[in-house]
Amino acid sequence: MFSNLKQLFNRSNKDLRKSVDAMYLALEMIGATESHITVIGPSSYKWLLTYISVLCSENVVVPVDKDLPDADLAYVINHSDSEYLFCATKKYEEFFKEHRDEYPNIKKFISFDKEEDEGDFLSFDKLFEAGMAALETNEKRPYYHTEVDKLKML
């Protein structure tokens, strides 16, 4: 059972696995392969889904404390080599829009609360839906169908 501020909802392991597969494909669609991906915000199902999906992919997850001061936030994100950033609230989205030039390596900002894509700022829901559609139509195969290069993992 997960809390989403005002509502509780259940997810089975099968549902979570399907969502992770869809999110993996969504990450590939935006070019996030072998990338460092920052996730910031309070705990939620979307945060957890992103975290697990990045862990299960060829990417590196960079979880960032939501309570970091702005200067520390910039330092951590910029020195982590992150290229993609998932943020949980409109507050973060507005902050990153105002300070876009301080994050030159970030290719895409994905907001859990955003409804429509806007330049480099993408809607998590739309991205997830695209990944789910690819999974449903079997256009792509999730990560577990690929062979792992064990030397790369060292």
PDB file of C-alpha atoms in Angstrom:
ATOM      1  CA  MET A   1       0.000   0.000   0.000  1.00  0.00           C
ATOM      2  CA  PHE A   2       1.347   3.420  -0.941  1.00  0.00           C
ATOM      3  CA  SER A   3       0.388   6.883   0.200  1.00  0.00           C
ATOM      4  CA  ASN A   4      -0.071   9.657  -2.320  1.00  0.00           C
ATOM      5  CA  LEU A   5      -0.642  12.565   0.089  1.00  0.00           C
ATOM      6  CA  LYS A   6      -4.418  12.322   0.287  1.00  0.00           C
ATOM      7  CA  GLN A   7      -5.072   8.841  -1.025  1.00  0.00           C
ATOM      8  CA  LEU A   8      -3.916   5.304  -0.403  1.00  0.00           C
ATOM      9  CA  PHE A   9      -3.784   2.754  -3.172  1.00  0.00           C
ATOM     10  CA  ASN A  10      -2.670  -0.838  -3.595  1.00  0.00           C
ATOM     11  CA  ARG A  11      -0.273  -2.263  -6.163  1.00  0.00           C
ATOM     12  CA  SER A  12       0.556  -5.920  -6.620  1.00  0.00           C
ATOM     13  CA  ASN A  13       4.082  -7.116  -7.366  1.00  0.00           C
ATOM     14  CA  LYS A  14       2.892  -7.907 -10.898  1.00  0.00           C
ATOM     15  CA  ASP A  15       1.599  -4.326 -11.314  1.00  0.00           C
ATOM     16  CA  LEU A  16       4.875  -2.926 -10.022  1.00  0.00           C
ATOM     17  CA  ARG A  17       6.900  -5.123 -12.396  1.00  0.00           C
ATOM     18  CA  LYS A  18       4.816  -4.007 -15.367  1.00  0.00           C
ATOM     19  CA  SER A  19       5.191  -0.361 -14.324  1.00  0.00           C
ATOM     20  CA  VAL A  20       8.972  -0.764 -13.922  1.00  0.00           C
ATOM     21  CA  ASP A  21       9.169  -2.306 -17.417  1.00  0.00           C
ATOM     22  CA  ALA A  22       7.134   0.574 -18.857  1.00  0.00           C
ATOM     23  CA  MET A  23       9.246   3.183 -17.072  1.00  0.00           C
ATOM     24  CA  TYR A  24      12.421   1.488 -18.307  1.00  0.00           C
ATOM     25  CA  LEU A  25      11.166   1.844 -21.888  1.00  0.00           C
ATOM     26  CA  ALA A  26      10.148   5.447 -21.212  1.00  0.00           C
ATOM     27  CA  LEU A  27      13.686   6.215 -20.011  1.00  0.00           C
ATOM     28  CA  GLU A  28      15.059   4.748 -23.235  1.00  0.00           C
ATOM     29  CA  MET A  29      12.645   6.883 -25.274  1.00  0.00           C
ATOM     30  CA  ILE A  30      14.117  10.101 -23.872  1.00  0.00           C
ATOM     31  CA  GLY A  31      17.663   8.859 -24.381  1.00  0.00           C
ATOM     32  CA  ALA A  32      18.387   7.951 -20.757  1.00  0.00           C
ATOM     33  CA  THR A  33      20.698   4.987 -21.233  1.00  0.00           C
ATOM     34  CA  GLU A  34      23.872   4.600 -19.213  1.00  0.00           C
ATOM     35  CA  SER A  35      23.061   7.975 -17.643  1.00  0.00           C
ATOM     36  CA  HIS A  36      23.016   9.413 -14.145  1.00  0.00           C
ATOM     37  CA  ILE A  37      19.465  10.273 -13.130  1.00  0.00           C
ATOM     38  CA  THR A  38      18.562  12.463 -10.149  1.00  0.00           C
ATOM     39  CA  VAL A  39      15.334  11.866  -8.217  1.00  0.00           C
ATOM     40  CA  ILE A  40      14.227  14.522  -5.728  1.00  0.00           C
ATOM     41  CA  GLY A  41      11.086  15.012  -3.693  1.00  0.00           C
ATOM     42  CA  PRO A  42       9.022  13.474  -0.921  1.00  0.00           C
ATOM     43  CA  SER A  43       8.367   9.739  -0.996  1.00  0.00           C
ATOM     44  CA  SER A  44       5.545   8.689  -3.286  1.00  0.00           C
ATOM     45  CA  TYR A  45       4.667   5.844  -5.618  1.00  0.00           C
ATOM     46  CA  LYS A  46       6.045   7.776  -8.614  1.00  0.00           C
ATOM     47  CA  TRP A  47       9.290   8.469  -6.739  1.00  0.00           C
ATOM     48  CA  LEU A  48       9.615   4.788  -5.823  1.00  0.00           C
ATOM     49  CA  LEU A  49       8.750   3.658  -9.364  1.00  0.00           C
ATOM     50  CA  THR A  50      11.383   5.974 -10.815  1.00  0.00           C
ATOM     51  CA  TYR A  51      13.987   4.874  -8.280  1.00  0.00           C
ATOM     52  CA  ILE A  52      13.418   1.150  -8.904  1.00  0.00           C
ATOM     53  CA  SER A  53      13.235   1.590 -12.687  1.00  0.00           C
ATOM     54  CA  VAL A  54      16.558   3.415 -12.778  1.00  0.00           C
ATOM     55  CA  LEU A  55      18.131   0.763 -10.531  1.00  0.00           C
ATOM     56  CA  CYS A  56      16.898  -1.983 -12.871  1.00  0.00           C
ATOM     57  CA  SER A  57      18.265  -0.261 -15.954  1.00  0.00           C
ATOM     58  CA  GLU A  58      21.773   0.523 -17.137  1.00  0.00           C
ATOM     59  CA  ASN A  59      21.489   3.919 -15.472  1.00  0.00           C
ATOM     60  CA  VAL A  60      22.707   5.256 -12.129  1.00  0.00           C
ATOM     61  CA  VAL A  61      20.181   6.677  -9.677  1.00  0.00           C
ATOM     62  CA  VAL A  62      21.111   9.782  -7.688  1.00  0.00           C
ATOM     63  CA  PRO A  63      18.544  10.190  -4.884  1.00  0.00           C
ATOM     64  CA  VAL A  64      18.764  13.718  -3.485  1.00  0.00           C
ATOM     65  CA  ASP A  65      17.478  14.864  -0.100  1.00  0.00           C
ATOM     66  CA  LYS A  66      14.438  17.083  -0.647  1.00  0.00           C
ATOM     67  CA  ASP A  67      15.510  19.332   2.222  1.00  0.00           C
ATOM     68  CA  LEU A  68      18.931  20.303   0.866  1.00  0.00           C
ATOM     69  CA  PRO A  69      19.635  24.036   0.638  1.00  0.00           C
ATOM     70  CA  ASP A  70      19.651  25.404  -2.929  1.00  0.00           C
ATOM     71  CA  ALA A  71      23.451  25.762  -3.099  1.00  0.00           C
ATOM     72  CA  ASP A  72      23.965  22.174  -1.952  1.00  0.00           C
ATOM     73  CA  LEU A  73      21.303  20.962  -4.355  1.00  0.00           C
ATOM     74  CA  ALA A  74      23.129  22.519  -7.301  1.00  0.00           C
ATOM     75  CA  TYR A  75      26.454  21.112  -6.102  1.00  0.00           C
ATOM     76  CA  VAL A  76      25.147  17.555  -5.710  1.00  0.00           C
ATOM     77  CA  ILE A  77      23.282  17.505  -9.025  1.00  0.00           C
ATOM     78  CA  ASN A  78      26.095  19.073 -11.047  1.00  0.00           C
ATOM     79  CA  HIS A  79      28.832  16.932  -9.502  1.00  0.00           C
ATOM     80  CA  SER A  80      26.861  13.705  -9.887  1.00  0.00           C
ATOM     81  CA  ASP A  81      27.065  13.932 -13.693  1.00  0.00           C
ATOM     82  CA  SER A  82      23.262  13.749 -13.841  1.00  0.00           C
ATOM     83  CA  GLU A  83      21.706  14.232 -17.254  1.00  0.00           C
ATOM     84  CA  TYR A  84      18.070  13.695 -16.292  1.00  0.00           C
ATOM     85  CA  LEU A  85      16.185  14.932 -13.256  1.00  0.00           C
ATOM     86  CA  PHE A  86      12.886  13.717 -11.826  1.00  0.00           C
ATOM     87  CA  CYS A  87      11.224  16.112  -9.378  1.00  0.00           C
ATOM     88  CA  ALA A  88       8.104  15.653  -7.337  1.00  0.00           C
ATOM     89  CA  THR A  89       6.340  18.988  -6.977  1.00  0.00           C
ATOM     90  CA  LYS A  90       5.511  22.160  -8.882  1.00  0.00           C
ATOM     91  CA  LYS A  91       7.755  23.983  -6.403  1.00  0.00           C
ATOM     92  CA  TYR A  92      10.768  22.055  -7.726  1.00  0.00           C
ATOM     93  CA  GLU A  93       9.669  22.473 -11.322  1.00  0.00           C
ATOM     94  CA  GLU A  94       9.410  26.249 -10.911  1.00  0.00           C
ATOM     95  CA  PHE A  95      12.750  26.352  -9.090  1.00  0.00           C
ATOM     96  CA  PHE A  96      14.518  24.444 -11.869  1.00  0.00           C
ATOM     97  CA  LYS A  97      12.900  26.612 -14.546  1.00  0.00           C
ATOM     98  CA  GLU A  98      14.129  29.761 -12.795  1.00  0.00           C
ATOM     99  CA  HIS A  99      17.630  28.320 -12.323  1.00  0.00           C
ATOM    100  CA  ARG A 100      17.874  26.347 -15.591  1.00  0.00           C
ATOM    101  CA  ASP A 101      21.275  27.852 -16.458  1.00  0.00           C
ATOM    102  CA  GLU A 102      22.755  26.456 -13.208  1.00  0.00           C
ATOM    103  CA  TYR A 103      22.135  22.897 -14.458  1.00  0.00           C
ATOM    104  CA  PRO A 104      23.814  22.775 -17.872  1.00  0.00           C
ATOM    105  CA  ASN A 105      24.187  18.979 -17.974  1.00  0.00           C
ATOM    106  CA  ILE A 106      20.513  18.240 -17.403  1.00  0.00           C
ATOM    107  CA  LYS A 107      18.893  17.293 -20.713  1.00  0.00           C
ATOM    108  CA  LYS A 108      15.351  16.745 -19.395  1.00  0.00           C
ATOM    109  CA  PHE A 109      13.471  17.620 -16.228  1.00  0.00           C
ATOM    110  CA  ILE A 110      10.571  15.257 -15.542  1.00  0.00           C
ATOM    111  CA  SER A 111       7.935  16.452 -13.085  1.00  0.00           C
ATOM    112  CA  PHE A 112       5.597  14.104 -11.253  1.00  0.00           C
ATOM    113  CA  ASP A 113       2.935  16.838 -11.099  1.00  0.00           C
ATOM    114  CA  LYS A 114       3.237  18.276 -14.623  1.00  0.00           C
ATOM    115  CA  GLU A 115       0.334  17.610 -16.961  1.00  0.00           C
ATOM    116  CA  GLU A 116       1.805  18.724 -20.302  1.00  0.00           C
ATOM    117  CA  ASP A 117       5.286  18.656 -21.799  1.00  0.00           C
ATOM    118  CA  GLU A 118       6.962  22.026 -22.182  1.00  0.00           C
ATOM    119  CA  GLY A 119      10.399  22.070 -23.816  1.00  0.00           C
ATOM    120  CA  ASP A 120      12.916  20.322 -21.548  1.00  0.00           C
ATOM    121  CA  PHE A 121      10.263  19.940 -18.827  1.00  0.00           C
ATOM    122  CA  LEU A 122       8.275  16.753 -19.302  1.00  0.00           C
ATOM    123  CA  SER A 123       5.183  15.276 -17.703  1.00  0.00           C
ATOM    124  CA  PHE A 124       5.913  12.064 -15.788  1.00  0.00           C
ATOM    125  CA  ASP A 125       2.421  10.775 -16.581  1.00  0.00           C
ATOM    126  CA  LYS A 126       2.802  11.323 -20.332  1.00  0.00           C
ATOM    127  CA  LEU A 127       6.247   9.740 -20.311  1.00  0.00           C
ATOM    128  CA  PHE A 128       4.960   6.747 -18.342  1.00  0.00           C
ATOM    129  CA  GLU A 129       1.979   6.379 -20.700  1.00  0.00           C
ATOM    130  CA  ALA A 130       4.345   6.306 -23.695  1.00  0.00           C
ATOM    131  CA  GLY A 131       6.410   3.590 -22.016  1.00  0.00           C
ATOM    132  CA  MET A 132       3.276   1.609 -21.185  1.00  0.00           C
ATOM    133  CA  ALA A 133       2.047   1.914 -24.789  1.00  0.00           C
ATOM    134  CA  ALA A 134       5.402   0.621 -26.086  1.00  0.00           C
ATOM    135  CA  LEU A 135       5.236  -2.262 -23.628  1.00  0.00           C
ATOM    136  CA  GLU A 136       1.651  -3.120 -24.582  1.00  0.00           C
ATOM    137  CA  THR A 137       2.348  -3.096 -28.326  1.00  0.00           C
ATOM    138  CA  ASN A 138       5.610  -5.011 -27.908  1.00  0.00           C
ATOM    139  CA  GLU A 139       7.459  -2.360 -29.912  1.00  0.00           C
ATOM    140  CA  LYS A 140      10.372  -2.758 -27.534  1.00  0.00           C
ATOM    141  CA  ARG A 141      11.523  -5.351 -25.079  1.00  0.00           C
ATOM    142  CA  PRO A 142      12.365  -4.457 -21.483  1.00  0.00           C
ATOM    143  CA  TYR A 143      15.851  -4.726 -20.066  1.00  0.00           C
ATOM    144  CA  TYR A 144      15.563  -8.265 -18.784  1.00  0.00           C
ATOM    145  CA  HIS A 145      15.546  -9.564 -22.372  1.00  0.00           C
ATOM    146  CA  THR A 146      18.987  -8.154 -23.086  1.00  0.00           C
ATOM    147  CA  GLU A 147      22.321  -9.686 -22.291  1.00  0.00           C
ATOM    148  CA  VAL A 148      24.366  -7.927 -19.641  1.00  0.00           C
ATOM    149  CA  ASP A 149      27.980  -7.081 -20.404  1.00  0.00           C
ATOM    150  CA  LYS A 150      29.549  -8.091 -17.096  1.00  0.00           C
ATOM    151  CA  LEU A 151      32.765  -6.198 -17.848  1.00  0.00           C
ATOM    152  CA  LYS A 152      30.793  -2.941 -18.101  1.00  0.00           C
ATOM    153  CA  MET A 153      29.362  -3.582 -14.665  1.00  0.00           C
ATOM    154  CA  LEU A 154      32.804  -3.541 -13.012  1.00  0.00           C
TER     155      LEU A 154
END
